[in-house]
PDB file of C-alpha atoms in Angstrom:
ATOM      1  CA  MET A  19      38.915  20.292 -24.992  1.00  0.00           C
ATOM      2  CA  THR A  20      36.250  17.630 -24.479  1.00  0.00           C
ATOM      3  CA  ILE A  21      34.952  16.252 -27.745  1.00  0.00           C
ATOM      4  CA  LYS A  22      31.320  15.262 -27.805  1.00  0.00           C
ATOM      5  CA  LEU A  23      29.588  13.122 -30.351  1.00  0.00           C
ATOM      6  CA  LEU A  24      27.882  15.032 -33.107  1.00  0.00           C
ATOM      7  CA  PRO A  25      24.121  14.967 -32.478  1.00  0.00           C
ATOM      8  CA  ARG A  26      23.317  13.818 -36.015  1.00  0.00           C
ATOM      9  CA  ARG A  27      25.541  11.244 -37.676  1.00  0.00           C
ATOM     10  CA  PRO A  28      24.203   9.814 -40.970  1.00  0.00           C
ATOM     11  CA  PRO A  29      26.245   6.681 -41.687  1.00  0.00           C
ATOM     12  CA  PRO A  30      28.724   6.760 -44.563  1.00  0.00           C
ATOM     13  CA  LEU A  31      27.622   5.032 -47.722  1.00  0.00           C
ATOM     14  CA  CYS A  32      29.579   2.146 -49.195  1.00  0.00           C
ATOM     15  CA  ASP A  33      32.888   3.414 -50.649  1.00  0.00           C
ATOM     16  CA  GLU A  34      32.086   7.025 -49.752  1.00  0.00           C
ATOM     17  CA  LEU A  35      35.028   9.437 -49.661  1.00  0.00           C
ATOM     18  CA  LEU A  36      35.806  10.965 -46.262  1.00  0.00           C
ATOM     19  CA  SER A  37      35.404  14.540 -47.487  1.00  0.00           C
ATOM     20  CA  SER A  38      32.006  13.653 -48.942  1.00  0.00           C
ATOM     21  CA  TRP A  39      30.821  12.177 -45.652  1.00  0.00           C
ATOM     22  CA  LEU A  40      32.048  15.153 -43.597  1.00  0.00           C
ATOM     23  CA  THR A  41      30.176  17.475 -45.950  1.00  0.00           C
ATOM     24  CA  ARG A  42      26.994  15.509 -45.328  1.00  0.00           C
ATOM     25  CA  LEU A  43      27.690  15.483 -41.573  1.00  0.00           C
ATOM     26  CA  ALA A  44      27.968  19.275 -41.611  1.00  0.00           C
ATOM     27  CA  GLN A  45      24.660  19.603 -43.445  1.00  0.00           C
ATOM     28  CA  ALA A  46      22.949  17.206 -41.032  1.00  0.00           C
ATOM     29  CA  ASN A  47      24.187  19.257 -38.060  1.00  0.00           C
ATOM     30  CA  HIS A  48      23.254  22.623 -39.633  1.00  0.00           C
ATOM     31  CA  CYS A  49      26.763  24.038 -39.851  1.00  0.00           C
ATOM     32  CA  SER A  50      29.260  24.755 -42.598  1.00  0.00           C
ATOM     33  CA  THR A  51      31.955  22.271 -43.576  1.00  0.00           C
ATOM     34  CA  GLU A  52      34.581  24.772 -42.379  1.00  0.00           C
ATOM     35  CA  GLU A  53      32.946  25.014 -38.952  1.00  0.00           C
ATOM     36  CA  LEU A  54      32.771  21.248 -38.635  1.00  0.00           C
ATOM     37  CA  CYS A  55      36.400  20.853 -39.682  1.00  0.00           C
ATOM     38  CA  GLY A  56      37.376  23.394 -37.027  1.00  0.00           C
ATOM     39  CA  TYR A  57      35.539  21.416 -34.366  1.00  0.00           C
ATOM     40  CA  LEU A  58      37.242  18.222 -35.546  1.00  0.00           C
ATOM     41  CA  GLY A  59      40.668  19.874 -35.390  1.00  0.00           C
ATOM     42  CA  LEU A  60      41.286  19.822 -39.137  1.00  0.00           C
ATOM     43  CA  GLN A  61      43.594  22.661 -40.115  1.00  0.00           C
ATOM     44  CA  ARG A  62      42.109  25.324 -42.388  1.00  0.00           C
ATOM     45  CA  GLY A  63      39.109  23.152 -43.101  1.00  0.00           C
ATOM     46  CA  ARG A  64      41.279  20.666 -44.978  1.00  0.00           C
ATOM     47  CA  VAL A  65      39.755  17.195 -45.056  1.00  0.00           C
ATOM     48  CA  PRO A  66      42.261  14.288 -45.114  1.00  0.00           C
ATOM     49  CA  ASP A  67      41.277  12.510 -48.323  1.00  0.00           C
ATOM     50  CA  ARG A  68      44.572  10.570 -48.686  1.00  0.00           C
ATOM     51  CA  SER A  69      45.706   7.997 -46.156  1.00  0.00           C
ATOM     52  CA  SER A  70      48.954   9.908 -45.605  1.00  0.00           C
ATOM     53  CA  ASP A  71      46.933  12.997 -44.611  1.00  0.00           C
ATOM     54  CA  LEU A  72      45.734  11.188 -41.494  1.00  0.00           C
ATOM     55  CA  GLU A  73      49.251  11.506 -40.079  1.00  0.00           C
ATOM     56  CA  GLN A  74      48.760  15.276 -39.883  1.00  0.00           C
ATOM     57  CA  VAL A  75      45.501  15.261 -37.911  1.00  0.00           C
ATOM     58  CA  CYS A  76      44.358  14.014 -34.517  1.00  0.00           C
ATOM     59  CA  VAL A  77      42.536  10.893 -35.617  1.00  0.00           C
ATOM     60  CA  ASP A  78      41.383  10.090 -32.080  1.00  0.00           C
ATOM     61  CA  ARG A  79      39.575  13.419 -31.889  1.00  0.00           C
ATOM     62  CA  LEU A  80      37.969  12.816 -35.267  1.00  0.00           C
ATOM     63  CA  CYS A  81      36.862   9.320 -34.272  1.00  0.00           C
ATOM     64  CA  ALA A  82      35.422  10.546 -30.963  1.00  0.00           C
ATOM     65  CA  ALA A  83      33.313  13.190 -32.680  1.00  0.00           C
ATOM     66  CA  VAL A  84      31.875  11.031 -35.445  1.00  0.00           C
ATOM     67  CA  GLY A  85      31.645   7.736 -33.531  1.00  0.00           C
ATOM     68  CA  ARG A  86      33.817   5.684 -35.894  1.00  0.00           C
ATOM     69  CA  LYS A  87      36.925   3.534 -35.500  1.00  0.00           C
ATOM     70  CA  ARG A  88      40.333   4.393 -36.951  1.00  0.00           C
ATOM     71  CA  THR A  89      40.075   1.581 -39.481  1.00  0.00           C
ATOM     72  CA  GLU A  90      36.715   2.886 -40.691  1.00  0.00           C
ATOM     73  CA  ILE A  91      38.109   6.397 -41.159  1.00  0.00           C
ATOM     74  CA  ALA A  92      41.191   5.073 -42.968  1.00  0.00           C
ATOM     75  CA  ALA A  93      39.006   2.981 -45.291  1.00  0.00           C
ATOM     76  CA  MET A  94      37.313   6.169 -46.498  1.00  0.00           C
ATOM     77  CA  THR A  95      40.569   7.735 -47.707  1.00  0.00           C
ATOM     78  CA  LEU A  96      42.447   7.326 -50.976  1.00  0.00           C
ATOM     79  CA  PRO A  97      45.733   5.394 -51.270  1.00  0.00           C
ATOM     80  CA  ASN A  98      49.055   7.147 -51.671  1.00  0.00           C
ATOM     81  CA  LEU A  99      51.025   7.295 -54.908  1.00  0.00           C
ATOM     82  CA  SER A 100      54.790   7.166 -55.183  1.00  0.00           C
ATOM     83  CA  ALA A 101      56.563  10.027 -56.934  1.00  0.00           C
ATOM     84  CA  ARG A 102      57.362   7.827 -59.976  1.00  0.00           C
ATOM     85  CA  SER A 103      53.899   6.327 -60.299  1.00  0.00           C
ATOM     86  CA  LEU A 104      51.550   6.908 -63.181  1.00  0.00           C
ATOM     87  CA  ASN A 105      49.023   9.462 -61.958  1.00  0.00           C
ATOM     88  CA  TYR A 106      45.843   7.394 -62.001  1.00  0.00           C
ATOM     89  CA  LEU A 107      44.324   8.885 -58.838  1.00  0.00           C
ATOM     90  CA  ALA A 108      42.598  12.284 -58.752  1.00  0.00           C
ATOM     91  CA  THR A 109      42.290  14.695 -55.861  1.00  0.00           C
ATOM     92  CA  HIS A 110      39.448  16.480 -57.625  1.00  0.00           C
ATOM     93  CA  ASP A 111      36.073  15.461 -59.032  1.00  0.00           C
ATOM     94  CA  PHE A 112      36.668  14.802 -62.723  1.00  0.00           C
ATOM     95  CA  GLN A 113      33.659  12.520 -63.120  1.00  0.00           C
ATOM     96  CA  THR A 114      30.458  11.795 -61.225  1.00  0.00           C
ATOM     97  CA  CYS A 115      27.385   9.595 -61.206  1.00  0.00           C
ATOM     98  CA  THR A 116      24.431  11.894 -61.795  1.00  0.00           C
ATOM     99  CA  TYR A 117      21.948   9.282 -60.582  1.00  0.00           C
ATOM    100  CA  CYS A 118      23.659   8.684 -57.233  1.00  0.00           C
ATOM    101  CA  GLN A 119      24.106  12.396 -56.663  1.00  0.00           C
ATOM    102  CA  GLU A 120      20.426  12.949 -57.329  1.00  0.00           C
ATOM    103  CA  GLN A 121      19.656  10.377 -54.637  1.00  0.00           C
ATOM    104  CA  THR A 122      22.276  11.762 -52.226  1.00  0.00           C
ATOM    105  CA  PRO A 123      23.318  15.355 -52.968  1.00  0.00           C
ATOM    106  CA  ASP A 124      27.063  16.139 -52.640  1.00  0.00           C
ATOM    107  CA  LEU A 125      27.922  12.440 -52.591  1.00  0.00           C
ATOM    108  CA  VAL A 126      31.400  11.450 -53.821  1.00  0.00           C
ATOM    109  CA  LEU A 127      32.485   7.819 -53.917  1.00  0.00           C
ATOM    110  CA  ARG A 128      36.132   6.796 -53.766  1.00  0.00           C
ATOM    111  CA  HIS A 129      36.212   4.843 -57.018  1.00  0.00           C
ATOM    112  CA  TRP A 130      34.977   7.877 -58.952  1.00  0.00           C
ATOM    113  CA  ARG A 131      38.481   9.313 -58.410  1.00  0.00           C
ATOM    114  CA  PHE A 132      40.258   6.380 -60.105  1.00  0.00           C
ATOM    115  CA  ALA A 133      41.294   6.811 -63.748  1.00  0.00           C
ATOM    116  CA  TRP A 134      40.040   3.368 -64.754  1.00  0.00           C
ATOM    117  CA  SER A 135      36.513   3.802 -63.392  1.00  0.00           C
ATOM    118  CA  THR A 136      33.990   4.135 -66.186  1.00  0.00           C
ATOM    119  CA  ASN A 137      30.860   2.850 -64.424  1.00  0.00           C
ATOM    120  CA  CYS A 138      29.473   3.540 -60.971  1.00  0.00           C
ATOM    121  CA  GLU A 139      29.942   0.501 -58.749  1.00  0.00           C
ATOM    122  CA  SER A 140      26.914   1.521 -56.693  1.00  0.00           C
ATOM    123  CA  CYS A 141      24.226   1.730 -59.378  1.00  0.00           C
ATOM    124  CA  GLY A 142      26.011   0.387 -62.473  1.00  0.00           C
ATOM    125  CA  ARG A 143      25.380   3.498 -64.570  1.00  0.00           C
ATOM    126  CA  SER A 144      28.052   5.180 -66.664  1.00  0.00           C
ATOM    127  CA  LEU A 145      30.093   7.873 -64.948  1.00  0.00           C
ATOM    128  CA  VAL A 146      29.791  11.317 -66.508  1.00  0.00           C
ATOM    129  CA  SER A 147      32.799  13.550 -67.079  1.00  0.00           C
ATOM    130  CA  THR A 148      32.582  17.080 -65.729  1.00  0.00           C
ATOM    131  CA  CYS A 149      33.668  18.233 -69.196  1.00  0.00           C
ATOM    132  CA  PRO A 150      31.972  15.799 -71.604  1.00  0.00           C
ATOM    133  CA  HIS A 151      32.799  15.510 -75.300  1.00  0.00           C
ATOM    134  CA  ALA A 152      30.019  14.515 -77.685  1.00  0.00           C
ATOM    135  CA  GLY A 153      32.203  13.672 -80.686  1.00  0.00           C
ATOM    136  CA  ILE A 154      33.978  10.551 -79.400  1.00  0.00           C
ATOM    137  CA  SER A 155      33.372   7.534 -81.632  1.00  0.00           C
ATOM    138  CA  LYS A 156      32.015   4.233 -80.367  1.00  0.00           C
ATOM    139  CA  ARG A 157      35.192   2.499 -81.479  1.00  0.00           C
ATOM    140  CA  MET A 158      37.339   4.866 -79.450  1.00  0.00           C
ATOM    141  CA  LYS A 159      35.087   4.502 -76.392  1.00  0.00           C
ATOM    142  CA  ALA A 160      35.226   0.711 -76.637  1.00  0.00           C
ATOM    143  CA  ARG A 161      39.015   0.778 -76.896  1.00  0.00           C
ATOM    144  CA  ALA A 162      39.177   3.146 -73.907  1.00  0.00           C
ATOM    145  CA  VAL A 163      37.077   0.760 -71.816  1.00  0.00           C
ATOM    146  CA  GLN A 164      39.522  -2.060 -72.548  1.00  0.00           C
ATOM    147  CA  GLY A 165      42.437   0.230 -71.708  1.00  0.00           C
ATOM    148  CA  ALA A 166      40.773   1.086 -68.400  1.00  0.00           C
ATOM    149  CA  LYS A 167      40.491  -2.612 -67.586  1.00  0.00           C
ATOM    150  CA  ARG A 168      44.192  -3.123 -68.335  1.00  0.00           C
ATOM    151  CA  LEU A 169      45.097  -0.191 -66.102  1.00  0.00           C
ATOM    152  CA  ALA A 170      42.916  -1.444 -63.245  1.00  0.00           C
ATOM    153  CA  SER A 171      44.381  -4.940 -63.523  1.00  0.00           C
ATOM    154  CA  ALA A 172      47.946  -3.611 -63.444  1.00  0.00           C
ATOM    155  CA  VAL A 173      47.289  -1.450 -60.367  1.00  0.00           C
ATOM    156  CA  VAL A 174      45.432  -4.135 -58.411  1.00  0.00           C
ATOM    157  CA  SER A 175      48.035  -6.804 -59.184  1.00  0.00           C
ATOM    158  CA  GLY A 176      50.976  -4.459 -58.661  1.00  0.00           C
ATOM    159  CA  ASP A 177      52.284  -5.063 -62.183  1.00  0.00           C
ATOM    160  CA  GLN A 178      55.021  -2.425 -62.252  1.00  0.00           C
ATOM    161  CA  GLN A 179      56.198  -3.409 -65.719  1.00  0.00           C
ATOM    162  CA  SER A 180      52.799  -2.659 -67.232  1.00  0.00           C
ATOM    163  CA  LEU A 181      52.447   0.572 -65.250  1.00  0.00           C
ATOM    164  CA  HIS A 182      55.883   1.590 -66.509  1.00  0.00           C
ATOM    165  CA  GLN A 183      54.740   0.928 -70.069  1.00  0.00           C
ATOM    166  CA  PHE A 184      51.521   2.891 -69.534  1.00  0.00           C
ATOM    167  CA  ARG A 185      53.497   5.834 -68.216  1.00  0.00           C
ATOM    168  CA  GLN A 186      55.730   5.786 -71.284  1.00  0.00           C
ATOM    169  CA  THR A 187      52.643   5.741 -73.501  1.00  0.00           C
ATOM    170  CA  SER A 188      51.272   8.754 -71.624  1.00  0.00           C
ATOM    171  CA  ASP A 189      54.596  10.566 -72.068  1.00  0.00           C
ATOM    172  CA  LEU A 190      54.545   9.854 -75.787  1.00  0.00           C
ATOM    173  CA  LEU A 191      51.041  11.266 -76.199  1.00  0.00           C
ATOM    174  CA  ARG A 192      52.066  14.350 -74.270  1.00  0.00           C
ATOM    175  CA  LEU A 193      55.034  14.835 -76.586  1.00  0.00           C
ATOM    176  CA  TRP A 194      52.754  14.456 -79.585  1.00  0.00           C
ATOM    177  CA  LYS A 195      50.528  17.130 -77.978  1.00  0.00           C
ATOM    178  CA  LEU A 196      47.566  14.771 -77.962  1.00  0.00           C
ATOM    179  CA  ALA A 197      47.102  14.832 -74.193  1.00  0.00           C
ATOM    180  CA  ASP A 198      48.280  16.668 -71.092  1.00  0.00           C
ATOM    181  CA  ALA A 199      50.487  15.154 -68.402  1.00  0.00           C
ATOM    182  CA  ASP A 200      47.514  14.268 -66.163  1.00  0.00           C
ATOM    183  CA  ALA A 201      45.103  13.380 -68.948  1.00  0.00           C
ATOM    184  CA  LEU A 202      44.147  10.098 -67.251  1.00  0.00           C
ATOM    185  CA  ILE A 203      42.357  12.084 -64.544  1.00  0.00           C
ATOM    186  CA  SER A 204      41.415  15.035 -66.707  1.00  0.00           C
ATOM    187  CA  GLU A 205      37.981  16.604 -66.680  1.00  0.00           C
ATOM    188  CA  ASN A 206      38.351  16.705 -70.458  1.00  0.00           C
ATOM    189  CA  GLN A 207      36.686  13.477 -71.555  1.00  0.00           C
ATOM    190  CA  ALA A 208      38.312  13.536 -75.002  1.00  0.00           C
ATOM    191  CA  GLN A 209      41.857  13.612 -73.622  1.00  0.00           C
ATOM    192  CA  ARG A 210      41.172  10.927 -71.037  1.00  0.00           C
ATOM    193  CA  THR A 211      39.609   8.683 -73.677  1.00  0.00           C
ATOM    194  CA  ILE A 212      42.654   9.092 -75.934  1.00  0.00           C
ATOM    195  CA  VAL A 213      45.058   7.998 -73.187  1.00  0.00           C
ATOM    196  CA  LEU A 214      42.973   4.994 -72.124  1.00  0.00           C
ATOM    197  CA  ALA A 215      42.602   3.950 -75.773  1.00  0.00           C
ATOM    198  CA  ALA A 216      46.353   4.349 -76.269  1.00  0.00           C
ATOM    199  CA  ILE A 217      46.988   2.061 -73.289  1.00  0.00           C
ATOM    200  CA  GLU A 218      44.924  -0.620 -74.967  1.00  0.00           C
ATOM    201  CA  LEU A 219      46.604  -0.049 -78.334  1.00  0.00           C
ATOM    202  CA  GLY A 220      50.095   0.040 -76.827  1.00  0.00           C
ATOM    203  CA  SER A 221      49.485  -3.264 -75.088  1.00  0.00           C
ATOM    204  CA  LYS A 222      48.998  -4.944 -78.459  1.00  0.00           C
ATOM    205  CA  HIS A 223      51.704  -3.213 -80.516  1.00  0.00           C
ATOM    206  CA  PRO A 224      55.383  -2.823 -79.553  1.00  0.00           C
ATOM    207  CA  LEU A 225      55.296   0.944 -80.084  1.00  0.00           C
ATOM    208  CA  LEU A 226      57.970   1.789 -77.533  1.00  0.00           C
ATOM    209  CA  ARG A 227      60.385  -0.885 -78.713  1.00  0.00           C
ATOM    210  CA  THR A 228      60.009   0.465 -82.223  1.00  0.00           C
ATOM    211  CA  ALA A 229      60.638   3.980 -80.908  1.00  0.00           C
ATOM    212  CA  TYR A 230      63.983   2.924 -79.486  1.00  0.00           C
ATOM    213  CA  ARG A 231      64.955   1.324 -82.790  1.00  0.00           C
ATOM    214  CA  VAL A 232      63.944   4.327 -84.847  1.00  0.00           C
ATOM    215  CA  ALA A 233      65.790   6.683 -82.497  1.00  0.00           C
ATOM    216  CA  ARG A 234      69.133   5.036 -83.245  1.00  0.00           C
ATOM    217  CA  ASN A 235      68.475   4.033 -86.812  1.00  0.00           C
ATOM    218  CA  ASN A 236      68.386   6.656 -89.566  1.00  0.00           C
ATOM    219  CA  ARG A 237      67.435   4.111 -92.251  1.00  0.00           C
ATOM    220  CA  ALA A 238      64.392   3.062 -90.256  1.00  0.00           C
ATOM    221  CA  ALA A 239      63.376   6.689 -89.767  1.00  0.00           C
ATOM    222  CA  ARG A 240      63.703   7.406 -93.488  1.00  0.00           C
ATOM    223  CA  SER A 241      61.618   4.336 -94.278  1.00  0.00           C
ATOM    224  CA  LEU A 242      58.799   5.566 -92.045  1.00  0.00           C
ATOM    225  CA  LEU A 243      59.065   9.093 -93.441  1.00  0.00           C
ATOM    226  CA  ARG A 244      58.619   7.712 -96.968  1.00  0.00           C
ATOM    227  CA  THR A 245      55.577   5.771 -95.809  1.00  0.00           C
ATOM    228  CA  PHE A 246      54.078   8.723 -93.915  1.00  0.00           C
ATOM    229  CA  PRO A 247      55.380  11.921 -95.554  1.00  0.00           C
ATOM    230  CA  ARG A 248      52.724  14.060 -93.861  1.00  0.00           C
ATOM    231  CA  GLN A 249      53.706  12.827 -90.418  1.00  0.00           C
ATOM    232  CA  SER A 250      57.280  14.086 -90.417  1.00  0.00           C
ATOM    233  CA  GLU A 251      56.716  16.171 -87.283  1.00  0.00           C
ATOM    234  CA  ALA A 252      55.236  13.211 -85.414  1.00  0.00           C
ATOM    235  CA  LEU A 253      58.153  10.991 -86.431  1.00  0.00           C
ATOM    236  CA  GLU A 254      60.690  13.602 -85.400  1.00  0.00           C
ATOM    237  CA  ASN A 255      58.954  13.878 -82.047  1.00  0.00           C
ATOM    238  CA  LEU A 256      59.051  10.099 -81.785  1.00  0.00           C
ATOM    239  CA  GLN A 257      62.803  10.084 -82.309  1.00  0.00           C
ATOM    240  CA  SER A 258      63.376  12.926 -79.854  1.00  0.00           C
ATOM    241  CA  TRP A 259      61.201  11.236 -77.258  1.00  0.00           C
ATOM    242  CA  ALA A 260      62.989   7.899 -77.633  1.00  0.00           C
ATOM    243  CA  ARG A 261      66.425   9.468 -77.295  1.00  0.00           C
ATOM    244  CA  LEU A 262      65.303  11.327 -74.178  1.00  0.00           C
ATOM    245  CA  HIS A 263      63.717   8.318 -72.516  1.00  0.00           C
ATOM    246  CA  GLU A 264      66.360   5.802 -73.495  1.00  0.00           C
ATOM    247  CA  TYR A 265      68.309   6.778 -70.386  1.00  0.00           C
ATOM    248  CA  ARG A 266      65.566   8.291 -68.256  1.00  0.00           C
ATOM    249  CA  TYR A 267      63.987   4.908 -67.596  1.00  0.00           C
ATOM    250  CA  ALA A 268      67.155   2.793 -67.820  1.00  0.00           C
ATOM    251  CA  ASP A 269      67.618   1.643 -64.228  1.00  0.00           C
ATOM    252  CA  GLN A 270      71.274   0.699 -63.826  1.00  0.00           C
ATOM    253  CA  GLY A 271      71.516   0.543 -67.612  1.00  0.00           C
ATOM    254  CA  ALA A 272      69.042  -2.322 -67.909  1.00  0.00           C
ATOM    255  CA  ILE A 273      67.481  -1.048 -71.113  1.00  0.00           C
ATOM    256  CA  GLY A 274      70.880  -0.241 -72.570  1.00  0.00           C
ATOM    257  CA  ARG A 275      72.147  -3.744 -71.875  1.00  0.00           C
ATOM    258  CA  ARG A 276      69.078  -5.310 -73.463  1.00  0.00           C
ATOM    259  CA  ALA A 277      69.438  -3.079 -76.497  1.00  0.00           C
ATOM    260  CA  ARG A 278      73.106  -3.978 -76.955  1.00  0.00           C
ATOM    261  CA  THR A 279      72.395  -7.657 -76.414  1.00  0.00           C
ATOM    262  CA  ARG A 280      69.753  -7.640 -79.126  1.00  0.00           C
ATOM    263  CA  GLY A 281      71.746  -5.376 -81.419  1.00  0.00           C
ATOM    264  CA  LEU A 282      69.109  -2.641 -81.358  1.00  0.00           C
ATOM    265  CA  GLY A 283      71.545   0.165 -80.677  1.00  0.00           C
ATOM    266  CA  THR A 284      73.791  -0.405 -83.685  1.00  0.00           C
ATOM    267  CA  THR A 285      73.622   2.485 -86.104  1.00  0.00           C
ATOM    268  CA  GLY A 286      72.618   1.355 -89.568  1.00  0.00           C
ATOM    269  CA  LEU A 287      70.784  -1.786 -88.476  1.00  0.00           C
ATOM    270  CA  VAL A 288      67.532  -2.203 -90.374  1.00  0.00           C
ATOM    271  CA  PRO A 289      64.665  -3.104 -88.009  1.00  0.00           C
ATOM    272  CA  SER A 290      62.494  -6.082 -88.774  1.00  0.00           C
ATOM    273  CA  GLU A 291      59.367  -5.814 -90.844  1.00  0.00           C
ATOM    274  CA  ARG A 292      57.399  -6.584 -87.698  1.00  0.00           C
ATOM    275  CA  ALA A 293      58.833  -3.527 -85.939  1.00  0.00           C
ATOM    276  CA  LEU A 294      58.183  -1.249 -88.912  1.00  0.00           C
ATOM    277  CA  HIS A 295      54.677  -2.635 -89.270  1.00  0.00           C
ATOM    278  CA  ALA A 296      54.020  -1.921 -85.599  1.00  0.00           C
ATOM    279  CA  ALA A 297      55.205   1.657 -86.018  1.00  0.00           C
ATOM    280  CA  ARG A 298      53.055   2.128 -89.100  1.00  0.00           C
ATOM    281  CA  ARG A 299      50.010   0.790 -87.275  1.00  0.00           C
ATOM    282  CA  ALA A 300      50.684   2.988 -84.254  1.00  0.00           C
ATOM    283  CA  ILE A 301      51.071   6.124 -86.345  1.00  0.00           C
ATOM    284  CA  GLU A 302      48.022   5.280 -88.429  1.00  0.00           C
ATOM    285  CA  GLU A 303      45.839   4.752 -85.383  1.00  0.00           C
ATOM    286  CA  LEU A 304      47.283   7.424 -83.098  1.00  0.00           C
ATOM    287  CA  GLY A 305      49.133   9.840 -85.333  1.00  0.00           C
ATOM    288  CA  SER A 306      47.520  10.261 -88.714  1.00  0.00           C
ATOM    289  CA  ASN A 307      44.045  10.738 -87.276  1.00  0.00           C
ATOM    290  CA  THR A 308      45.055  12.925 -84.381  1.00  0.00           C
ATOM    291  CA  VAL A 309      48.223  14.976 -84.927  1.00  0.00           C
ATOM    292  CA  ASN A 310      47.388  18.682 -85.260  1.00  0.00           C
ATOM    293  CA  ARG A 311      43.680  17.932 -85.108  1.00  0.00           C
ATOM    294  CA  PRO A 312      41.962  19.444 -82.097  1.00  0.00           C
ATOM    295  CA  GLY A 313      38.701  17.772 -81.256  1.00  0.00           C
ATOM    296  CA  PHE A 314      40.008  14.314 -82.139  1.00  0.00           C
ATOM    297  CA  THR A 315      37.229  11.732 -82.168  1.00  0.00           C
ATOM    298  CA  GLY A 316      39.061   8.554 -83.195  1.00  0.00           C
ATOM    299  CA  GLU A 317      37.085   7.927 -86.348  1.00  0.00           C
TER     300      GLU A 317
END
């Protein structure tokens, strides 16, 4: 089948997602997106938004029809994530820029799909969640912005240690029933804000290290229970989570060796005041204001 250039080909905007551009191409050529995808050889009208999806389509045919090079098409797709990665990349529209979409209907930019994006890089305005929450405090929003910056820095620099820590923080919030597994890319603005704020908080306080100590230390757990008698369920969840993850993330026993070296796994060892203080702060800022409180605002 001979592929001809589409008669109308509006150029893609800076950082525009491939699916967004193909939607605009279909509108410019007075056909449906499904019809255009069929002409381009895309199965079942499925647009390759991830770079790995390009392996399943005839890229040469796509390039011939739209008049673009392979590198240009690839640059409009999203990167791939490994199975163990923190899910910071959405395949759905969980936030948008209302101003840019007013200027260009149906526009979707790539960076809108990243969990750390809070402002539109095109116009500088704040991105709007598809499910906004009006009760989020300024303090929580500010902390979430800093958490987003930490997440972006870790991804760009390839800091696997920080990403590993962020994933553990996300797991902990999920266990505490404060956020879902994919809250970082959730349409629910409240949940996403909680996770981003927790990333910022967890970067300053050794919450996870304290969790490991508490998990193997009954005296430490009792001390925290006396301090926070109303948070017994949260503390029990903390212990259960630490026991579960002590081996889940221990590659070749690395965490276990560090724990034994430092004496953290010895039953009956009293943790330092610094560790207990960190746990108290973490529970105060994440637990006492949020556990069993739907509609958490962070006040």
